PDB file of C-alpha atoms in Angstrom:
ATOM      1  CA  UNK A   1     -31.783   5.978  -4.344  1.00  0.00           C
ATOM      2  CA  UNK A   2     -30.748   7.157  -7.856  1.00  0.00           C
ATOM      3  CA  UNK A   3     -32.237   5.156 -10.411  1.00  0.00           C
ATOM      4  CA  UNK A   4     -29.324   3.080 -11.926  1.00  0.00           C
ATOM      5  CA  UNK A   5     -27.204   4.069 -14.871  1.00  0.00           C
ATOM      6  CA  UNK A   6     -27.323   1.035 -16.530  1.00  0.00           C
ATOM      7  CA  UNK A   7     -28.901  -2.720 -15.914  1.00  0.00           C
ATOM      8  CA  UNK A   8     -26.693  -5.715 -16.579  1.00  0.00           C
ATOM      9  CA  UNK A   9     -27.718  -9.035 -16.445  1.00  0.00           C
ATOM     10  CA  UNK A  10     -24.942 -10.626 -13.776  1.00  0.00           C
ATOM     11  CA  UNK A  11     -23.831 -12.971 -16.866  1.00  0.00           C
ATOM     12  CA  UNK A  12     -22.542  -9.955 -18.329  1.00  0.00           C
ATOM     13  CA  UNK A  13     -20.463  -8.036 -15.136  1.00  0.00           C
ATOM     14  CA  UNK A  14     -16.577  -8.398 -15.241  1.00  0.00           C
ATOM     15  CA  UNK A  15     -14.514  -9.748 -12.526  1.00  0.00           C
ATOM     16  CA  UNK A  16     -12.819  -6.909 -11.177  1.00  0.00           C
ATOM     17  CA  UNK A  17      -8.663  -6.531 -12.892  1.00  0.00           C
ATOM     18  CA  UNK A  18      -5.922  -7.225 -10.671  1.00  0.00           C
ATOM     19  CA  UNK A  19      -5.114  -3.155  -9.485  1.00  0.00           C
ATOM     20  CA  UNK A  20      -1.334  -3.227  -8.522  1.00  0.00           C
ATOM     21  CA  UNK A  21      -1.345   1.063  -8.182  1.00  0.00           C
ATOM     22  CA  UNK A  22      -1.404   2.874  -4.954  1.00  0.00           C
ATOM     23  CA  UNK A  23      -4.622   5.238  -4.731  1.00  0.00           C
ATOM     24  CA  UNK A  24      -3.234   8.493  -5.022  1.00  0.00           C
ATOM     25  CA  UNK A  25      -1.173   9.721  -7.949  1.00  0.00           C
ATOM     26  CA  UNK A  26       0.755  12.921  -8.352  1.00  0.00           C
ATOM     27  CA  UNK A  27      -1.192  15.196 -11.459  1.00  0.00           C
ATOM     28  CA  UNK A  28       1.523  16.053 -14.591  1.00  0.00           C
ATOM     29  CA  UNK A  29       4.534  14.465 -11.748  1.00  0.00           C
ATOM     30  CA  UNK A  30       4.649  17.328  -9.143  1.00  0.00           C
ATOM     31  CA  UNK A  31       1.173  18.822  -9.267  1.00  0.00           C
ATOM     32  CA  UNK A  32       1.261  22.407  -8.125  1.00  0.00           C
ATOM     33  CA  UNK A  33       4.869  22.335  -6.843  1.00  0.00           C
ATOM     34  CA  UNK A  34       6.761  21.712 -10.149  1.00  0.00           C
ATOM     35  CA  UNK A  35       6.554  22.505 -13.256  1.00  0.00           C
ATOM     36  CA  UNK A  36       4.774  19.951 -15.289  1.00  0.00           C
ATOM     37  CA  UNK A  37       5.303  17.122 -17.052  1.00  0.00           C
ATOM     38  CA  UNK A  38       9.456  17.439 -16.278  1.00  0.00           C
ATOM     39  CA  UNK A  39      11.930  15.221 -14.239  1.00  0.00           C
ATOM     40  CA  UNK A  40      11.608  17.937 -12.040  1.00  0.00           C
ATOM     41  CA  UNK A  41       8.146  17.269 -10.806  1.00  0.00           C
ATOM     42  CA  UNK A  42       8.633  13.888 -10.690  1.00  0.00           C
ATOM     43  CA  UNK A  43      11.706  14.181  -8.358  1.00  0.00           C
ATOM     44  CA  UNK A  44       9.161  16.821  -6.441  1.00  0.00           C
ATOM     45  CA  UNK A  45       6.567  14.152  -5.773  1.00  0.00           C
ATOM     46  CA  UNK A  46       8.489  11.331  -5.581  1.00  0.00           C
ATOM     47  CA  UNK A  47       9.915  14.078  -2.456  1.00  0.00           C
ATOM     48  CA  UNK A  48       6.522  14.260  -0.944  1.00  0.00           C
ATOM     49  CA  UNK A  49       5.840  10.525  -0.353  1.00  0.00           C
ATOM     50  CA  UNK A  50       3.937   9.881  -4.093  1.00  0.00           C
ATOM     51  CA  UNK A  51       4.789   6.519  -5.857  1.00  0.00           C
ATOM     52  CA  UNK A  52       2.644   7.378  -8.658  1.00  0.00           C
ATOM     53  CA  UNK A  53       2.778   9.935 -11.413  1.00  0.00           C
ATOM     54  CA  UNK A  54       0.438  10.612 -13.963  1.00  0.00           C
ATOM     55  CA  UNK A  55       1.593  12.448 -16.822  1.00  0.00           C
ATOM     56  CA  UNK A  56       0.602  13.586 -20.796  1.00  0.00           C
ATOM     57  CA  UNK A  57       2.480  12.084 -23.889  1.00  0.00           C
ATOM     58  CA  UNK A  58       2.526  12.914 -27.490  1.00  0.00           C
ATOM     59  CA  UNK A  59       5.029  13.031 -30.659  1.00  0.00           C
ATOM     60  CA  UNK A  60       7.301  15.686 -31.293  1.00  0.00           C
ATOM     61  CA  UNK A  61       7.347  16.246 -35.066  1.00  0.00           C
ATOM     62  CA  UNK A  62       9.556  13.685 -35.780  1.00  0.00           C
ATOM     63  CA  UNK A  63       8.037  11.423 -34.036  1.00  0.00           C
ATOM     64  CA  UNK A  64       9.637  10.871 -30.507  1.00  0.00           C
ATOM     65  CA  UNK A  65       7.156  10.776 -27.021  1.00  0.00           C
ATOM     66  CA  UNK A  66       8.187  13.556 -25.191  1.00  0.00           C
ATOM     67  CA  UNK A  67       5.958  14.845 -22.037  1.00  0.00           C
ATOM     68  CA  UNK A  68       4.041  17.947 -23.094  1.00  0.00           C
ATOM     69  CA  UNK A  69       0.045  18.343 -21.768  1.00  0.00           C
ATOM     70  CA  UNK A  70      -0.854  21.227 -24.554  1.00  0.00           C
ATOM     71  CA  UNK A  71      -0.997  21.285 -27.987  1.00  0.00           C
ATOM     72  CA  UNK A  72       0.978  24.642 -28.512  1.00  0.00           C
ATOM     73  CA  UNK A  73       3.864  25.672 -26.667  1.00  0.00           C
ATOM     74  CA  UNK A  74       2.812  29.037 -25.369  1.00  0.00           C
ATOM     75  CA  UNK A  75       1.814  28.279 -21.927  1.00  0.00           C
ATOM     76  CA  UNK A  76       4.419  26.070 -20.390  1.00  0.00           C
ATOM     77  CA  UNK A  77       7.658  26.566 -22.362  1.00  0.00           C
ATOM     78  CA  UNK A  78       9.700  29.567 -23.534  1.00  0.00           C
ATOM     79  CA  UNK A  79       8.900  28.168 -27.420  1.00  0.00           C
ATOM     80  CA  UNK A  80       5.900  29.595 -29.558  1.00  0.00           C
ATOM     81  CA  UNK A  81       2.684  27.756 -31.868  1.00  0.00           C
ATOM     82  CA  UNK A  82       2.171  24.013 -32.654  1.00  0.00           C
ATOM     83  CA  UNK A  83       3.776  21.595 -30.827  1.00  0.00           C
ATOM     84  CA  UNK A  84       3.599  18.819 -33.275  1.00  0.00           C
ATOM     85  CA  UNK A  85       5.503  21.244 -35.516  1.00  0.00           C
ATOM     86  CA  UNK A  86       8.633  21.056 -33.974  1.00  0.00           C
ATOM     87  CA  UNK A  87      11.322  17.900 -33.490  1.00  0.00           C
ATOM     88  CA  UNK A  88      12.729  16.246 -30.755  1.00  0.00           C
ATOM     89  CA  UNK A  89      15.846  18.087 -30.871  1.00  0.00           C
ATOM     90  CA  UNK A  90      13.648  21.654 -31.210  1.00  0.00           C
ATOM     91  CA  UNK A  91      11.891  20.986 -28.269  1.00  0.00           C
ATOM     92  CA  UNK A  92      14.395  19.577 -26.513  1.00  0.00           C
ATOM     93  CA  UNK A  93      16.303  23.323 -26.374  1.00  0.00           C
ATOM     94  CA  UNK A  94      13.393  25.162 -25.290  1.00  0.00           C
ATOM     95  CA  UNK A  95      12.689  26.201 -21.224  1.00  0.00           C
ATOM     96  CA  UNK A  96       9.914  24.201 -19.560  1.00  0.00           C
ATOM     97  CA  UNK A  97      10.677  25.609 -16.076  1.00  0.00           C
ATOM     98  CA  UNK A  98      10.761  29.169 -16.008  1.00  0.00           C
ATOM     99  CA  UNK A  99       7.264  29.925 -16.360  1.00  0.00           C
ATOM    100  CA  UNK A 100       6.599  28.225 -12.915  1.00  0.00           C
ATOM    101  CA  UNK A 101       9.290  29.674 -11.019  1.00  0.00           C
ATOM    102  CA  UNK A 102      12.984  30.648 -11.052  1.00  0.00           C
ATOM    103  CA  UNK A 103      14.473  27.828  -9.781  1.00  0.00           C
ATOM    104  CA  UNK A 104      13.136  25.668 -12.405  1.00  0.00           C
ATOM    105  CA  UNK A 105      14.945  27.870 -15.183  1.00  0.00           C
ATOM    106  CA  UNK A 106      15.459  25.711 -18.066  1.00  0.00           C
ATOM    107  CA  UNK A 107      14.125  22.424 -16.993  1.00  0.00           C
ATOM    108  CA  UNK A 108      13.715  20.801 -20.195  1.00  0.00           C
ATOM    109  CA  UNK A 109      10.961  18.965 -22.133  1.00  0.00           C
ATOM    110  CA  UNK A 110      11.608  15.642 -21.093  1.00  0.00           C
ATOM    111  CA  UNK A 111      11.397  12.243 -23.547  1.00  0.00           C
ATOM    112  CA  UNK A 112       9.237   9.504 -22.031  1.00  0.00           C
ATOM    113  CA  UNK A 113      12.840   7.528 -22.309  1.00  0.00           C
ATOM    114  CA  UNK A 114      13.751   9.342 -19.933  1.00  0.00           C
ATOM    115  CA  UNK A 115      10.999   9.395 -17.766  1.00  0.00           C
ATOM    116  CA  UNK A 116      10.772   5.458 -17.925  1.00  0.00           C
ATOM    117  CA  UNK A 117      14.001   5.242 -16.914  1.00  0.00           C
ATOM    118  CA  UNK A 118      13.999   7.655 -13.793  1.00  0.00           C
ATOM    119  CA  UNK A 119      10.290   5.944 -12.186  1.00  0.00           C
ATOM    120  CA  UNK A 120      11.362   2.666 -12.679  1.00  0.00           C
ATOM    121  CA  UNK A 121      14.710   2.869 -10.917  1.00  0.00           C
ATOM    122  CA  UNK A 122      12.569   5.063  -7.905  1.00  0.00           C
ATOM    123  CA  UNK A 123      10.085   2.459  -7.923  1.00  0.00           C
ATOM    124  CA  UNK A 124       7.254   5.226  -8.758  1.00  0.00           C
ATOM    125  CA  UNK A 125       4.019   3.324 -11.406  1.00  0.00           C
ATOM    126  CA  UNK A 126       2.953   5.371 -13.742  1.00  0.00           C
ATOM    127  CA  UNK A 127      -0.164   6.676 -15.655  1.00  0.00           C
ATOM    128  CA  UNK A 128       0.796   7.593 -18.852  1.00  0.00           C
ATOM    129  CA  UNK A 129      -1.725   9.982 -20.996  1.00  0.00           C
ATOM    130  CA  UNK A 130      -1.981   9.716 -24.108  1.00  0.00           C
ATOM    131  CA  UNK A 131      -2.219  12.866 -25.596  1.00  0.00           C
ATOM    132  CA  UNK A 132      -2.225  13.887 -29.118  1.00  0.00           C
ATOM    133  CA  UNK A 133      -2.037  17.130 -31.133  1.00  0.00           C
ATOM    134  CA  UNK A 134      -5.110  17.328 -33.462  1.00  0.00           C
ATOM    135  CA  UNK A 135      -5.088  14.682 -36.557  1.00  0.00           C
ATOM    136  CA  UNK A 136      -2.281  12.605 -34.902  1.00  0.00           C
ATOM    137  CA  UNK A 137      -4.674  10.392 -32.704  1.00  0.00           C
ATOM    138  CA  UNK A 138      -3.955   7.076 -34.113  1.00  0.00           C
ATOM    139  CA  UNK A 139      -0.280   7.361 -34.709  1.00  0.00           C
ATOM    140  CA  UNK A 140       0.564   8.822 -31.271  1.00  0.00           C
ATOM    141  CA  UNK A 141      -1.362   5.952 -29.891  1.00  0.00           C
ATOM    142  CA  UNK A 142       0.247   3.654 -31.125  1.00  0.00           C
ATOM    143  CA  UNK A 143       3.667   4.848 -30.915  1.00  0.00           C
ATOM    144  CA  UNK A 144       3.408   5.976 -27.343  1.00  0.00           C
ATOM    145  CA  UNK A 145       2.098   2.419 -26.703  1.00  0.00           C
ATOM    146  CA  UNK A 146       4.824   0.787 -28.814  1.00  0.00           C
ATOM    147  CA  UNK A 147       7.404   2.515 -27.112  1.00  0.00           C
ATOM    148  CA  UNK A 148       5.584   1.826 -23.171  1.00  0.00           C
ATOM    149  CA  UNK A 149       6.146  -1.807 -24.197  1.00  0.00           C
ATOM    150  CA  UNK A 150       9.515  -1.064 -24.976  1.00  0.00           C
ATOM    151  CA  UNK A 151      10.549   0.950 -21.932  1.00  0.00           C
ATOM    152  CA  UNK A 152       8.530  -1.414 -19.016  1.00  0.00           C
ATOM    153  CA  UNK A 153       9.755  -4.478 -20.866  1.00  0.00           C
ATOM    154  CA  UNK A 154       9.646  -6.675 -17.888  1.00  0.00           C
ATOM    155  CA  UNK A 155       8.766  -4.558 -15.428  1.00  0.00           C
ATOM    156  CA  UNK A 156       6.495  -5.841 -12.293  1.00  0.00           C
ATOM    157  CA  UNK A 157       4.307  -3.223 -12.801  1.00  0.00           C
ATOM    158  CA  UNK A 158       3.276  -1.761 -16.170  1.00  0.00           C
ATOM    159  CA  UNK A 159       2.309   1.945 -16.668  1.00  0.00           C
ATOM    160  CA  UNK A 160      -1.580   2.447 -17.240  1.00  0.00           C
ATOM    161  CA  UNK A 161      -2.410   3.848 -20.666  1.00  0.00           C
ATOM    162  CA  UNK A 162      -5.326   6.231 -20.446  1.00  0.00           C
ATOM    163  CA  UNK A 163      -6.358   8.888 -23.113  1.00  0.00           C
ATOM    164  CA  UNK A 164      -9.476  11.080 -24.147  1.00  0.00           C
ATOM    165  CA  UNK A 165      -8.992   9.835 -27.530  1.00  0.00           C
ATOM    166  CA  UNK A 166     -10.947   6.919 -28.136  1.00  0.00           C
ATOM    167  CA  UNK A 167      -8.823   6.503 -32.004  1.00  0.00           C
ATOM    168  CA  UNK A 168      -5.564   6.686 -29.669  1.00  0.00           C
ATOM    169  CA  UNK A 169      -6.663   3.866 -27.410  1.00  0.00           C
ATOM    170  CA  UNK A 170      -7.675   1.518 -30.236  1.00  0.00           C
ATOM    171  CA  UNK A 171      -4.478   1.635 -31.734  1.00  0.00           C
ATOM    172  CA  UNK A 172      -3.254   1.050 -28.387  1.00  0.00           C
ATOM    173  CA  UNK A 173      -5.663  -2.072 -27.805  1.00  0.00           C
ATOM    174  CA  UNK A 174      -4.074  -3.168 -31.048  1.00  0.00           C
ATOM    175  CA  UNK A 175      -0.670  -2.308 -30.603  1.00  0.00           C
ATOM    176  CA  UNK A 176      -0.430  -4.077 -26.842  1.00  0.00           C
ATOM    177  CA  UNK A 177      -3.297  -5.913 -25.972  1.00  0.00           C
ATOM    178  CA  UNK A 178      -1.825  -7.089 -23.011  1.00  0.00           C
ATOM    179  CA  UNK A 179      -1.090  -3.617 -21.489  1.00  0.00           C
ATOM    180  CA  UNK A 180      -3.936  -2.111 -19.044  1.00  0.00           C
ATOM    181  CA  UNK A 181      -5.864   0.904 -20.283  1.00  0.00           C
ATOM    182  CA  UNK A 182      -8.449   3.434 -18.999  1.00  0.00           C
ATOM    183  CA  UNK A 183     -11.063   5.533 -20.890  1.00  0.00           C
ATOM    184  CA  UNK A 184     -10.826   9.372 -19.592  1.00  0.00           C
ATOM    185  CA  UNK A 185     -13.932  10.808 -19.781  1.00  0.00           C
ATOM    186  CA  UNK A 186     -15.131  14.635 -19.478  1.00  0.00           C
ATOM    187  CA  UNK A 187     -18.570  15.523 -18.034  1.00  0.00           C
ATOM    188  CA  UNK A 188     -21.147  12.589 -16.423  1.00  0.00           C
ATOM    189  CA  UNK A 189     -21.100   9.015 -17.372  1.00  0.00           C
ATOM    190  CA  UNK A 190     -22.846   8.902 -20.845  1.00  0.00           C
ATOM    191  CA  UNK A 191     -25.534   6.223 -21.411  1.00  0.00           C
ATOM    192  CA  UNK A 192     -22.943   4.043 -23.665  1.00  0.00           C
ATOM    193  CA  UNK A 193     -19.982   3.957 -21.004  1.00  0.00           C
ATOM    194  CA  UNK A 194     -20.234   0.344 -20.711  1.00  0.00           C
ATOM    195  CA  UNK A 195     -19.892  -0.503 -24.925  1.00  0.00           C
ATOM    196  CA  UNK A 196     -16.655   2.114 -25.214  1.00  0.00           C
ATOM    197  CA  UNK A 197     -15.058   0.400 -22.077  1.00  0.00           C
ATOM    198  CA  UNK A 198     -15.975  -2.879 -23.758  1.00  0.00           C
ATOM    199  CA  UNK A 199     -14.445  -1.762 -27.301  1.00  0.00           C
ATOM    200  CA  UNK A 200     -11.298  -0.935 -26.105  1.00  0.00           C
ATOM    201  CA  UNK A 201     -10.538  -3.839 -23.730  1.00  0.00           C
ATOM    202  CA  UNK A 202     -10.154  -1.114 -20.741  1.00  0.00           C
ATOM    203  CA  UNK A 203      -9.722  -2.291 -17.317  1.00  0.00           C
ATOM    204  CA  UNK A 204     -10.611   1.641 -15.684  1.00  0.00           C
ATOM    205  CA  UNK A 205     -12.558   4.529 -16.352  1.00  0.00           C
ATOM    206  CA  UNK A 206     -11.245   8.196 -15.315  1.00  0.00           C
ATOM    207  CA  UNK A 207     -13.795  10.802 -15.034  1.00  0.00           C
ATOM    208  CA  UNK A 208     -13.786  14.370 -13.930  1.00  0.00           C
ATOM    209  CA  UNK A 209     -14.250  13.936 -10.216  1.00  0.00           C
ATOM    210  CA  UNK A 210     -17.434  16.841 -10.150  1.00  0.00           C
ATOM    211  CA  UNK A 211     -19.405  13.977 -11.633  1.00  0.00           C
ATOM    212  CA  UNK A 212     -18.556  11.134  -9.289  1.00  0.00           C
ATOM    213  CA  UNK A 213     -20.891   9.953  -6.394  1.00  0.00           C
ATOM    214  CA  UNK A 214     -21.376   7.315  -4.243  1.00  0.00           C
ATOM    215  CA  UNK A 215     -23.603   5.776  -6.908  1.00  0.00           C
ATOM    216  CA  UNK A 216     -21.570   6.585  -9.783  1.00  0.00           C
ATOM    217  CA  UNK A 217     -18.917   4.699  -8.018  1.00  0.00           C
ATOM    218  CA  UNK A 218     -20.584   1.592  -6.491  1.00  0.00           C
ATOM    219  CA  UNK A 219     -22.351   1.065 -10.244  1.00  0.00           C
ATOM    220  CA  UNK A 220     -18.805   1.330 -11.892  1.00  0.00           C
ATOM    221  CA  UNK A 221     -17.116  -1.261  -9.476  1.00  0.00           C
ATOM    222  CA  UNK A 222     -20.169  -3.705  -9.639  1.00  0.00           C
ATOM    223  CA  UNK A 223     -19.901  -3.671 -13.650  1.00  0.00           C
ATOM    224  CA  UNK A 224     -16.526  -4.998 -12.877  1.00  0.00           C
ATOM    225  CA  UNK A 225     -14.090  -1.967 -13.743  1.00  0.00           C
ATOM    226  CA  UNK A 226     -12.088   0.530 -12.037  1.00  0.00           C
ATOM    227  CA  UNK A 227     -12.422   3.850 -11.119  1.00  0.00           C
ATOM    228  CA  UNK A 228     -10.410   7.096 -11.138  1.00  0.00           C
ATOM    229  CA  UNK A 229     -11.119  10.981 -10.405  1.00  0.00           C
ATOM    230  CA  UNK A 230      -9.289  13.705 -11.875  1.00  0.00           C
ATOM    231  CA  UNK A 231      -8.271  16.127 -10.512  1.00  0.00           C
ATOM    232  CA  UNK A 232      -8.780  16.379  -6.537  1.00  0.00           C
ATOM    233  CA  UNK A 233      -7.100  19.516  -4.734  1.00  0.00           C
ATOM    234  CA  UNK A 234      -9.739  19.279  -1.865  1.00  0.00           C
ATOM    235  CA  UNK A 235      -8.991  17.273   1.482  1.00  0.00           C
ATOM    236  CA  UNK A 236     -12.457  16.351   2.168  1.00  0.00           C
ATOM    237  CA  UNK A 237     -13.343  15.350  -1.276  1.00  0.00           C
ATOM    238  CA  UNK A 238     -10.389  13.200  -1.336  1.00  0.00           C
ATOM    239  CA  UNK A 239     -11.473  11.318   1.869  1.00  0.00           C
ATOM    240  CA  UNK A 240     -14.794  10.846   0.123  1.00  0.00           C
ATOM    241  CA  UNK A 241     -13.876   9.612  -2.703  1.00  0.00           C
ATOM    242  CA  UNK A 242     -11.612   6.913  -0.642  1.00  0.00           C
ATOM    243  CA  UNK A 243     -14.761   6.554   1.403  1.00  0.00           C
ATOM    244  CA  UNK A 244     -16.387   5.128  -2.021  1.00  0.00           C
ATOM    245  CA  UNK A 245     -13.616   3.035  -2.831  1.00  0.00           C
ATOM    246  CA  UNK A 246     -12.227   4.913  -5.348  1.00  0.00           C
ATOM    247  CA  UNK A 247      -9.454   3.149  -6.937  1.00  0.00           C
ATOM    248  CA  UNK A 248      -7.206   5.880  -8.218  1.00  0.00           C
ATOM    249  CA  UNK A 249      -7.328   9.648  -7.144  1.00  0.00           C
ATOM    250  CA  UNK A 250      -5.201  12.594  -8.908  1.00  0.00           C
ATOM    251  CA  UNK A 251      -4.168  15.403  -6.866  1.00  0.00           C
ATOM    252  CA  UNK A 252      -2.371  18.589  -7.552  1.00  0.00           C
ATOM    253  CA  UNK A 253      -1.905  19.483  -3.526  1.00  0.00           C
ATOM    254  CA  UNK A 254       1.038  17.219  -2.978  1.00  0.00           C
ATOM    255  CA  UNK A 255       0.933  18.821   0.644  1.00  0.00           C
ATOM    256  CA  UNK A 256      -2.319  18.565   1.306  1.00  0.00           C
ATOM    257  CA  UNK A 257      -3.220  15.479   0.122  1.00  0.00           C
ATOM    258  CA  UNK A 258      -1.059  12.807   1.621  1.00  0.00           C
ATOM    259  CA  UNK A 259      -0.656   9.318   0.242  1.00  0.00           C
ATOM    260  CA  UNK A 260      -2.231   6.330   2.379  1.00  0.00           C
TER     261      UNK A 260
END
């Protein structure tokens, strides 16, 4: 056996959160059959039996969460440079659909407004990224989580909050303590996992699913947290993750990669 990737005393283990999300989640709202990150892939995996999306959020220029994965324009819109450049009603006129495929010719950037609006009234939880254009960590985190609070107000089941950016989920922590949140990690689980978990009151951890194991997962559930892969596109990696109890599993093969 491995040797373990951490020692706890048991004094020190958390009781596992309440997990009210269903295992699989559709990557940017439609994974490969949509472009990204619009209404339109959300209507396209809400189509193929998903009743979770995952999906990136940062601030246009003036300040409004709009979904948007990149930090420049150039790959999934008709629009040029900086994203964090331009302002709501700027992006709102450019073309996120055409670069995917004709009939998704001038799909727009959508607000998360908008977004909140069309999962909740489908019934579809969410996994909202924060994602932030370079020096705008702490404000998007906080404003993306300000406005989350806003949009689920009431709602049965809240979106979970997950970012790279360890300055955006401290301002979340501080912003909406109360709100679930989950540390996205790139590359295998670092030695101090545990303490960054710990400092920003997360109830999951997301890591790139080349680094996850049997091990890897039974050690993360026993400290008393949750577990997500990112991003899954092959069937029987998919059935082993679910084999390790894997709580949350993105996908881009809609298709392929069915629900439970």
């Amino acid at each position: 056996m491995p040797a373990p990737l951490f020692a706890l005393p048991p004094a020190r283990m958390k009781t596992l959160a309440p997990w009210p999300y269903p295992r699989l989640a559709a990557h940017r709202g439609g994974g490969r059959l949509a472009p990204e990150n619009t209404l339109a892939a959300m209507r396209t995996g809400l189509a193929h039996g998903f009743r979770m999306a995952e999906y990136d959020v940062k601030l246009s220029h003036d300040d409004v969460p709009v979904l948007l994965h990149d930090d420049t324009l150039d790959r999934t819109t008709d629009g040029r440079g900086p994203a964090a450049e331009r302002t709501h009603g700027e992006l709102a006129r450019l073309d996120a659909g055409s670069w995917h495929s004709a009939p998704y010719a001038g799909e727009p950037i959508p607000t998360l407004r908008a977004v909140a609006r069309y999962t909740q009234a489908n019934q579809i939880a969410s996994n909202v990224e924060i994602k932030p254009c370079p020096g705008r960590e702490a404000v998007t985190g906080a404003r993306v989580t300000q406005a989350v609070r806003e949009l689920w107000h009431g709602a049965a089941t809240p979106p979970l909050i997950s970012s790279f950016s360890e300055a955006a989920l401290a301002e979340s922590a501080r912003v909406a303590p109360e709100l679930p949140r989950a540390l996205l990690l790139e590359g295998p689980l670092p030695g101090d996992w545990l303490a960054r978990l710990a400092r920003h009151d997360c109830i999951a951890l997301h890591m790139d699913q080349r680094h996850v194991d049997a091990e890897v997962a039974r050690q993360v559930r026993e400290a008393g947290y949750r577990l997500g892969a990112w991003t899954v596109n092959d069937l029987a990696r998919a059935d082993a993750l679910r084999a390790w109890q894997t709580d949350l599993i993105f996908t881009d093969e809609l298709a392929l990669i069915r629900p439970d």
